[in-house]
PDB file of C-alpha atoms and ligand atoms in Angstrom:
ATOM      1  CA  MET H  19       5.117  41.134  -3.518  1.00 51.00           C
ATOM      2  CA  MET H  20       4.965  37.539  -3.442  1.00 61.00           C
ATOM      3  CA  SER H  21       3.021  36.272  -0.828  1.00 69.00           C
ATOM      4  CA  GLY H  22       4.708  33.581   1.405  1.00 94.00           C
ATOM      5  CA  ILE H  23       2.914  31.037   0.280  1.00 97.00           C
ATOM      6  CA  ALA H  24       3.282  31.979  -3.451  1.00 97.00           C
ATOM      7  CA  GLU H  25       6.997  31.796  -2.618  1.00 97.00           C
ATOM      8  CA  ASN H  26       7.423  28.366  -0.964  1.00 98.00           C
ATOM      9  CA  LEU H  27       4.781  26.971  -3.451  1.00 98.00           C
ATOM     10  CA  LYS H  28       6.890  28.178  -6.533  1.00 97.00           C
ATOM     11  CA  HIS H  29      10.364  26.635  -4.971  1.00 98.00           C
ATOM     12  CA  ILE H  30       8.458  23.189  -4.154  1.00 98.00           C
ATOM     13  CA  GLU H  31       7.787  23.186  -7.959  1.00 98.00           C
ATOM     14  CA  GLN H  32      11.753  24.467  -8.505  1.00 98.00           C
ATOM     15  CA  ARG H  33      12.757  21.405  -6.571  1.00 98.00           C
ATOM     16  CA  ILE H  34      10.476  18.952  -7.749  1.00 98.00           C
ATOM     17  CA  ALA H  35      10.809  19.555 -11.200  1.00 98.00           C
ATOM     18  CA  GLU H  36      15.297  19.820 -10.831  1.00 98.00           C
ATOM     19  CA  ALA H  37      14.683  16.383  -8.545  1.00 98.00           C
ATOM     20  CA  ALA H  38      12.548  15.236 -11.985  1.00 98.00           C
ATOM     21  CA  ARG H  39      15.219  16.336 -14.609  1.00 98.00           C
ATOM     22  CA  GLU H  40      18.240  14.640 -11.997  1.00 97.00           C
ATOM     23  CA  ALA H  41      16.645  11.674 -12.616  1.00 98.00           C
ATOM     24  CA  GLY H  42      16.395  11.560 -16.131  1.00 98.00           C
ATOM     25  CA  ARG H  43      12.334  12.026 -15.530  1.00 98.00           C
ATOM     26  CA  ASP H  44      10.061  14.456 -17.552  1.00 98.00           C
ATOM     27  CA  PRO H  45       8.739  17.351 -14.878  1.00 98.00           C
ATOM     28  CA  ALA H  46       5.848  17.358 -16.671  1.00 98.00           C
ATOM     29  CA  ASP H  47       5.281  13.923 -15.158  1.00 98.00           C
ATOM     30  CA  VAL H  48       5.496  14.731 -11.338  1.00 98.00           C
ATOM     31  CA  HIS H  49       2.401  16.474  -9.886  1.00 98.00           C
ATOM     32  CA  LEU H  50       1.699  18.409  -6.595  1.00 98.00           C
ATOM     33  CA  VAL H  51      -0.414  17.695  -4.513  1.00 99.00           C
ATOM     34  CA  VAL H  52      -1.307  20.876  -1.699  1.00 98.00           C
ATOM     35  CA  VAL H  53      -1.697  19.440   1.925  1.00 98.00           C
ATOM     36  CA  SER H  54      -4.267  21.696   3.232  1.00 98.00           C
ATOM     37  CA  LYS H  55      -5.568  20.210   6.355  1.00 98.00           C
ATOM     38  CA  THR H  56      -6.074  21.890   9.103  1.00 98.00           C
ATOM     39  CA  PHE H  57      -5.300  25.108   6.978  1.00 98.00           C
ATOM     40  CA  PRO H  58      -8.431  27.730   7.056  1.00 97.00           C
ATOM     41  CA  ALA H  59     -10.404  28.629   3.588  1.00 98.00           C
ATOM     42  CA  GLY H  60      -8.603  31.728   3.224  1.00 97.00           C
ATOM     43  CA  THR H  61      -5.460  30.280   3.234  1.00 97.00           C
ATOM     44  CA  VAL H  62      -6.183  27.917   0.848  1.00 97.00           C
ATOM     45  CA  ARG H  63      -7.886  30.475  -1.286  1.00 97.00           C
ATOM     46  CA  GLU H  64      -4.050  32.114  -1.280  1.00 97.00           C
ATOM     47  CA  ALA H  65      -2.756  28.493  -2.773  1.00 97.00           C
ATOM     48  CA  ILE H  66      -5.043  28.743  -4.953  1.00 98.00           C
ATOM     49  CA  SER H  67      -4.400  32.299  -6.679  1.00 97.00           C
ATOM     50  CA  ALA H  68      -0.946  31.499  -6.387  1.00 97.00           C
ATOM     51  CA  GLY H  69      -1.146  28.322  -8.593  1.00 97.00           C
ATOM     52  CA  ALA H  70      -2.084  25.541  -6.227  1.00 98.00           C
ATOM     53  CA  ALA H  71      -3.803  22.925  -8.788  1.00 98.00           C
ATOM     54  CA  ILE H  72      -4.300  20.290  -6.740  1.00 98.00           C
ATOM     55  CA  LEU H  73      -5.689  20.326  -3.344  1.00 98.00           C
ATOM     56  CA  GLY H  74      -5.198  17.226  -0.730  1.00 98.00           C
ATOM     57  CA  GLU H  75      -7.343  17.520   2.114  1.00 98.00           C
ATOM     58  CA  SER H  76      -8.011  14.022   5.206  1.00 98.00           C
ATOM     59  CA  ARG H  77     -10.981  14.576   6.251  1.00 98.00           C
ATOM     60  CA  ILE H  78     -14.729  14.644   5.016  1.00 98.00           C
ATOM     61  CA  GLN H  79     -15.916  16.726   7.501  1.00 98.00           C
ATOM     62  CA  GLU H  80     -13.356  19.339   7.174  1.00 98.00           C
ATOM     63  CA  ALA H  81     -12.733  19.431   3.700  1.00 98.00           C
ATOM     64  CA  LYS H  82     -16.490  19.823   2.979  1.00 98.00           C
ATOM     65  CA  ALA H  83     -16.702  23.295   5.410  1.00 98.00           C
ATOM     66  CA  LYS H  84     -13.806  24.384   3.686  1.00 98.00           C
ATOM     67  CA  ILE H  85     -14.641  24.284  -0.086  1.00 98.00           C
ATOM     68  CA  ALA H  86     -18.513  26.129   0.515  1.00 98.00           C
ATOM     69  CA  GLU H  87     -15.891  28.266   2.159  1.00 98.00           C
ATOM     70  CA  ILE H  88     -13.624  28.762  -0.396  1.00 98.00           C
ATOM     71  CA  GLY H  89     -16.188  28.889  -2.386  1.00 96.00           C
ATOM     72  CA  PRO H  90     -16.345  29.241  -6.152  1.00 96.00           C
ATOM     73  CA  ALA H  91     -12.250  28.951  -6.697  1.00 95.00           C
ATOM     74  CA  ALA H  92     -12.421  25.699  -5.280  1.00 97.00           C
ATOM     75  CA  ALA H  93     -13.953  24.639  -8.507  1.00 96.00           C
ATOM     76  CA  ASN H  94     -10.588  25.549 -10.454  1.00 92.00           C
ATOM     77  CA  VAL H  95      -8.776  23.193  -8.848  1.00 98.00           C
ATOM     78  CA  SER H  96      -8.863  19.165  -8.019  1.00 98.00           C
ATOM     79  CA  TRP H  97      -9.395  18.095  -4.498  1.00 98.00           C
ATOM     80  CA  HIS H  98      -7.482  14.635  -3.451  1.00 98.00           C
ATOM     81  CA  LEU H  99      -8.431  12.502  -0.616  1.00 98.00           C
ATOM     82  CA  ILE H 100      -5.156  12.015   1.096  1.00 98.00           C
ATOM     83  CA  GLY H 101      -6.402  10.548   4.733  1.00 98.00           C
ATOM     84  CA  HIS H 102      -8.419   7.618   5.920  1.00 98.00           C
ATOM     85  CA  LEU H 103     -11.886   6.776   4.507  1.00 98.00           C
ATOM     86  CA  GLN H 104     -14.407   5.631   6.451  1.00 98.00           C
ATOM     87  CA  SER H 105     -17.068   2.856   4.309  1.00 98.00           C
ATOM     88  CA  ASN H 106     -19.916   5.550   6.033  1.00 98.00           C
ATOM     89  CA  LYS H 107     -18.321   8.714   4.376  1.00 98.00           C
ATOM     90  CA  ALA H 108     -17.785   7.265   0.825  1.00 98.00           C
ATOM     91  CA  LYS H 109     -20.796   8.581  -0.972  1.00 98.00           C
ATOM     92  CA  THR H 110     -19.389  12.698   0.523  1.00 98.00           C
ATOM     93  CA  ALA H 111     -16.341  11.205  -0.698  1.00 98.00           C
ATOM     94  CA  VAL H 112     -17.656  10.530  -4.510  1.00 98.00           C
ATOM     95  CA  GLU H 113     -19.031  13.897  -4.387  1.00 98.00           C
ATOM     96  CA  MET H 114     -15.788  15.454  -3.423  1.00 97.00           C
ATOM     97  CA  PHE H 115     -12.806  14.445  -5.003  1.00 98.00           C
ATOM     98  CA  ASP H 116     -11.776  13.361  -7.669  1.00 98.00           C
ATOM     99  CA  LEU H 117      -8.509  11.082  -6.898  1.00 99.00           C
ATOM    100  CA  ILE H 118      -9.253   9.010  -3.172  1.00 99.00           C
ATOM    101  CA  HIS H 119      -5.774   8.219  -2.230  1.00 98.00           C
ATOM    102  CA  SER H 120      -6.377   5.580   0.763  1.00 98.00           C
ATOM    103  CA  VAL H 121      -8.579   2.589  -0.482  1.00 98.00           C
ATOM    104  CA  ASP H 122      -7.130   0.018   1.840  1.00 98.00           C
ATOM    105  CA  SER H 123     -10.011  -2.550   1.850  1.00 98.00           C
ATOM    106  CA  LEU H 124     -12.330  -5.033  -0.376  1.00 98.00           C
ATOM    107  CA  HIS H 125     -15.116  -3.206   1.168  1.00 98.00           C
ATOM    108  CA  LEU H 126     -14.463   0.367   1.386  1.00 98.00           C
ATOM    109  CA  ALA H 127     -14.011  -0.086  -2.543  1.00 98.00           C
ATOM    110  CA  GLU H 128     -17.076  -1.930  -3.337  1.00 98.00           C
ATOM    111  CA  GLU H 129     -18.607   0.441  -1.614  1.00 98.00           C
ATOM    112  CA  ILE H 130     -17.022   3.403  -3.339  1.00 99.00           C
ATOM    113  CA  ASN H 131     -18.198   2.015  -6.631  1.00 98.00           C
ATOM    114  CA  ARG H 132     -21.804   1.495  -5.368  1.00 98.00           C
ATOM    115  CA  GLN H 133     -21.706   5.387  -4.246  1.00 98.00           C
ATOM    116  CA  ALA H 134     -20.510   6.070  -7.531  1.00 98.00           C
ATOM    117  CA  ALA H 135     -22.655   4.489  -9.601  1.00 98.00           C
ATOM    118  CA  LYS H 136     -25.498   5.965  -8.059  1.00 98.00           C
ATOM    119  CA  ALA H 137     -23.729   9.307  -8.266  1.00 98.00           C
ATOM    120  CA  GLY H 138     -23.031   8.388 -12.240  1.00 98.00           C
ATOM    121  CA  LYS H 139     -19.014   8.567 -11.457  1.00 98.00           C
ATOM    122  CA  VAL H 140     -16.304   6.042 -12.289  1.00 98.00           C
ATOM    123  CA  GLN H 141     -14.387   7.182  -9.474  1.00 98.00           C
ATOM    124  CA  ARG H 142     -10.690   7.065  -9.417  1.00 98.00           C
ATOM    125  CA  LEU H 143      -8.711   5.568  -6.326  1.00 98.00           C
ATOM    126  CA  LEU H 144      -5.083   4.360  -5.755  1.00 98.00           C
ATOM    127  CA  ILE H 145      -4.361   1.507  -3.341  1.00 98.00           C
ATOM    128  CA  GLU H 146      -2.798   2.654  -0.149  1.00 98.00           C
ATOM    129  CA  VAL H 147       0.118  -0.433   1.025  1.00 98.00           C
ATOM    130  CA  ASN H 148       1.339  -0.165   4.398  1.00 98.00           C
ATOM    131  CA  VAL H 149       4.898  -0.897   3.030  1.00 97.00           C
ATOM    132  CA  ALA H 150       7.014  -1.320   6.145  1.00 95.00           C
ATOM    133  CA  GLY H 151       4.404  -3.505   7.745  1.00 93.00           C
ATOM    134  CA  GLU H 152       3.610  -0.804  10.849  1.00 93.00           C
ATOM    135  CA  GLU H 153       1.295  -1.704  12.854  1.00 91.00           C
ATOM    136  CA  SER H 154      -0.126   1.728  13.505  1.00 89.00           C
ATOM    137  CA  LYS H 155      -0.568   2.724   9.872  1.00 92.00           C
ATOM    138  CA  PHE H 156      -3.676   2.352   8.083  1.00 96.00           C
ATOM    139  CA  GLY H 157      -2.912   0.689   4.150  1.00 98.00           C
ATOM    140  CA  ILE H 158      -2.925  -2.600   2.654  1.00 98.00           C
ATOM    141  CA  ASN H 159       0.069  -5.329   3.332  1.00 97.00           C
ATOM    142  CA  PRO H 160       1.847  -5.968   0.602  1.00 97.00           C
ATOM    143  CA  ASP H 161       1.227  -9.614   0.308  1.00 97.00           C
ATOM    144  CA  GLU H 162      -2.619  -8.824  -0.152  1.00 97.00           C
ATOM    145  CA  LEU H 163      -2.102  -6.313  -3.220  1.00 98.00           C
ATOM    146  CA  LEU H 164      -2.374  -8.254  -6.053  1.00 98.00           C
ATOM    147  CA  GLU H 165      -5.456 -10.003  -4.998  1.00 98.00           C
ATOM    148  CA  LEU H 166      -7.555  -7.148  -3.998  1.00 98.00           C
ATOM    149  CA  ILE H 167      -6.527  -5.335  -7.282  1.00 98.00           C
ATOM    150  CA  LYS H 168      -8.087  -8.524  -8.973  1.00 98.00           C
ATOM    151  CA  ALA H 169     -10.771  -8.338  -7.376  1.00 98.00           C
ATOM    152  CA  LEU H 170     -11.745  -4.926  -7.670  1.00 98.00           C
ATOM    153  CA  ALA H 171     -10.963  -5.092 -11.983  1.00 97.00           C
ATOM    154  CA  PRO H 172     -14.478  -6.240 -12.740  1.00 97.00           C
ATOM    155  CA  LEU H 173     -15.979  -2.925 -11.009  1.00 98.00           C
ATOM    156  CA  LYS H 174     -17.643  -0.595 -13.278  1.00 98.00           C
ATOM    157  CA  ASN H 175     -17.476   2.287 -11.347  1.00 98.00           C
ATOM    158  CA  ILE H 176     -13.900   2.518  -9.406  1.00 98.00           C
ATOM    159  CA  VAL H 177     -10.774   2.959 -11.685  1.00 98.00           C
ATOM    160  CA  VAL H 178      -7.538   1.574  -9.628  1.00 98.00           C
ATOM    161  CA  GLU H 179      -4.858   4.654 -10.936  1.00 98.00           C
ATOM    162  CA  GLY H 180      -2.397   3.292  -8.821  1.00 98.00           C
ATOM    163  CA  LEU H 181      -0.493   3.351  -5.493  1.00 98.00           C
ATOM    164  CA  MET H 182       0.133   5.224  -2.716  1.00 98.00           C
ATOM    165  CA  THR H 183       2.241   4.997   0.774  1.00 98.00           C
ATOM    166  CA  ILE H 184       3.006   6.504   3.560  1.00 98.00           C
ATOM    167  CA  PRO H 185       7.062   5.186   4.749  1.00 97.00           C
ATOM    168  CA  PRO H 186       8.118   4.911   9.089  1.00 96.00           C
ATOM    169  CA  TYR H 187       8.572   8.928   9.815  1.00 94.00           C
ATOM    170  CA  ALA H 188      12.124   9.683   9.404  1.00 95.00           C
ATOM    171  CA  ASP H 189      14.366  12.562   9.786  1.00 96.00           C
ATOM    172  CA  ASP H 190      16.545  11.732   6.758  1.00 98.00           C
ATOM    173  CA  PRO H 191      14.676  11.553   3.460  1.00 98.00           C
ATOM    174  CA  GLU H 192      17.146   8.844   2.540  1.00 98.00           C
ATOM    175  CA  VAL H 193      15.058   6.592   4.857  1.00 98.00           C
ATOM    176  CA  SER H 194      12.147   6.492   2.677  1.00 98.00           C
ATOM    177  CA  ARG H 195      13.860   5.476  -0.356  1.00 98.00           C
ATOM    178  CA  PRO H 196      13.767   1.407   0.576  1.00 98.00           C
ATOM    179  CA  TYR H 197       9.803   1.772   1.142  1.00 98.00           C
ATOM    180  CA  PHE H 198       9.194   4.107  -2.060  1.00 98.00           C
ATOM    181  CA  ARG H 199      11.302   1.479  -4.299  1.00 98.00           C
ATOM    182  CA  ARG H 200       9.405  -1.115  -2.701  1.00 98.00           C
ATOM    183  CA  LEU H 201       6.418   0.699  -3.497  1.00 98.00           C
ATOM    184  CA  ALA H 202       7.493   1.315  -7.471  1.00 98.00           C
ATOM    185  CA  ALA H 203       7.895  -2.572  -7.301  1.00 98.00           C
ATOM    186  CA  LEU H 204       4.750  -3.335  -6.091  1.00 98.00           C
ATOM    187  CA  ALA H 205       2.995  -1.368  -9.017  1.00 98.00           C
ATOM    188  CA  VAL H 206       5.214  -3.011 -11.585  1.00 98.00           C
ATOM    189  CA  GLU H 207       4.254  -6.250 -10.497  1.00 98.00           C
ATOM    190  CA  VAL H 208       0.677  -5.394 -10.388  1.00 98.00           C
ATOM    191  CA  ASP H 209       0.875  -4.247 -14.614  1.00 98.00           C
ATOM    192  CA  THR H 210       3.070  -7.283 -15.109  1.00 98.00           C
ATOM    193  CA  LEU H 211      -0.328  -9.113 -14.983  1.00 96.00           C
ATOM    194  CA  GLY H 212      -1.850  -7.418 -17.200  1.00 97.00           C
ATOM    195  CA  ILE H 213      -5.212  -7.194 -15.660  1.00 96.00           C
ATOM    196  CA  ALA H 214      -7.986  -5.903 -18.272  1.00 94.00           C
ATOM    197  CA  GLY H 215      -8.965  -2.068 -17.071  1.00 93.00           C
ATOM    198  CA  ILE H 216      -5.909  -1.888 -14.597  1.00 97.00           C
ATOM    199  CA  ARG H 217      -3.378   0.323 -15.097  1.00 98.00           C
ATOM    200  CA  MET H 218      -0.867   1.330 -12.286  1.00 98.00           C
ATOM    201  CA  LYS H 219      -0.328   4.756 -13.648  1.00 98.00           C
ATOM    202  CA  GLU H 220       0.356   6.955 -10.355  1.00 98.00           C
ATOM    203  CA  LEU H 221       2.617   6.515  -7.830  1.00 99.00           C
ATOM    204  CA  SER H 222       1.649   8.608  -4.782  1.00 99.00           C
ATOM    205  CA  MET H 223       4.467   9.385  -2.679  1.00 98.00           C
ATOM    206  CA  GLY H 224       6.323  11.573  -1.082  1.00 98.00           C
ATOM    207  CA  MET H 225       6.179  14.361   1.496  1.00 98.00           C
ATOM    208  CA  SER H 226       7.859  17.913   2.525  1.00 98.00           C
ATOM    209  CA  GLY H 227      10.621  15.653   3.831  1.00 98.00           C
ATOM    210  CA  ASP H 228      11.252  13.765   1.226  1.00 98.00           C
ATOM    211  CA  PHE H 229       9.553  14.498  -1.458  1.00 98.00           C
ATOM    212  CA  GLU H 230      12.947  14.425  -3.897  1.00 98.00           C
ATOM    213  CA  VAL H 231      13.994  10.911  -2.927  1.00 98.00           C
ATOM    214  CA  ALA H 232      10.001   9.920  -3.707  1.00 98.00           C
ATOM    215  CA  VAL H 233      10.146  11.823  -7.360  1.00 98.00           C
ATOM    216  CA  GLN H 234      14.163  10.123  -8.049  1.00 98.00           C
ATOM    217  CA  GLU H 235      12.122   7.297  -7.424  1.00 98.00           C
ATOM    218  CA  GLY H 236       9.415   7.648  -9.669  1.00 98.00           C
ATOM    219  CA  ALA H 237       6.159   9.298  -8.052  1.00 99.00           C
ATOM    220  CA  THR H 238       4.248  11.123  -9.733  1.00 98.00           C
ATOM    221  CA  LEU H 239       2.334  12.492  -7.202  1.00 99.00           C
ATOM    222  CA  VAL H 240       4.077  14.361  -4.169  1.00 99.00           C
ATOM    223  CA  ARG H 241       1.689  15.554  -0.957  1.00 98.00           C
ATOM    224  CA  VAL H 242       3.499  18.556   0.547  1.00 98.00           C
ATOM    225  CA  GLY H 243       1.884  20.081   3.334  1.00 98.00           C
ATOM    226  CA  THR H 244       4.313  21.654   5.750  1.00 97.00           C
ATOM    227  CA  ALA H 245       6.734  23.272   3.160  1.00 98.00           C
ATOM    228  CA  ILE H 246       4.427  24.930   1.815  1.00 98.00           C
ATOM    229  CA  PHE H 247       1.780  26.755   4.582  1.00 97.00           C
ATOM    230  CA  GLY H 248       4.513  25.683   7.462  1.00 96.00           C
ATOM    231  CA  ALA H 249       3.719  23.821  10.311  1.00 95.00           C
ATOM    232  CA  ARG H 250       0.257  22.560  11.455  1.00 92.00           C
TER     233      ARG H 250
HETATM  234  C1  LIG W   7      -0.248  15.386   6.327  1.00 82.14           C
HETATM  235  C2  LIG W   7      -0.402  14.770   4.938  1.00 82.14           C
HETATM  236  C3  LIG W   7       1.076  15.001   4.129  1.00 82.14           C
HETATM  237  C4  LIG W   7       1.958  16.102   4.273  1.00 82.14           C
HETATM  238  O1  LIG W   7       2.977  16.414   4.919  1.00 82.14           O
HETATM  239  P1  LIG W   7       3.479  17.635   5.330  1.00 82.14           P
HETATM  240  O2  LIG W   7       5.062  16.401   5.731  1.00 82.14           O
HETATM  241  O3  LIG W   7       2.896  18.113   6.302  1.00 82.14           O
HETATM  242  O4  LIG W   7       4.169  17.647   3.532  1.00 82.14           O
HETATM  243  C5  LIG W   7       1.116  14.202   2.585  1.00 82.14           C
HETATM  244  N1  LIG W   7       0.624  12.608   2.980  1.00 82.14           N
HETATM  245  C6  LIG W   7      -0.541  12.834   4.216  1.00 82.14           C
HETATM  246  C7  LIG W   7      -1.269  11.418   3.643  1.00 82.14           C
HETATM  247  C8  LIG W   7      -0.689  13.173   4.960  1.00 82.14           C
HETATM  248  O5  LIG W   7      -1.463  12.786   5.675  1.00 82.14           O
END
């Protein structure tokens, strides 16, 4: 018998594929980031056994302890950092994560670049954009995005692969649509500049409540926690 987590995972993957097909997109172009923050190692191991390939964590200390506790199975998946990162934790983030979704300043990106150089790694990252301009949210202002990306392009140990956003919380997924659309438009704007080494391959957008709308608007990475693991 399938566990609740395995069933939920399968169901979410089906809904993602269906949303992609309905939007005329190839379901293979959309990847599910299984958001395991706050859930214990045993639960995450269950998700990995059920086929979770990308795990998303918000906090460095929690992720570090959990990955250690999960043991060898943790090496079978790709770990993504989706939460805010402080520069003084950039070194640990570079050690643990294949993709950092939440870069929102030149200072942080430079520190990641420095730590990645020391580790002999090219760190993949996304720029978090505060599309709604909410005071309480992390993320760069859309007006500052192009300048930031131009400044990051020459850095040798990071590669900016796309954009991420968290729209304002709403019960109705349609409320998120204009924000997702805006993020997709910003990515097109960046690509239009034709900056050497910069191509917006990834759009990280959509959570449990609105991932289907995000897929319709071009998401390549959707970050889903609650719909797989239950309430935190
Ligand atoms: C917690 C979190 C998610 C997952 O949200 P759910 O509503 O539980 O699916 C996605 N993205 C970020 C940045 C998060 O912090």
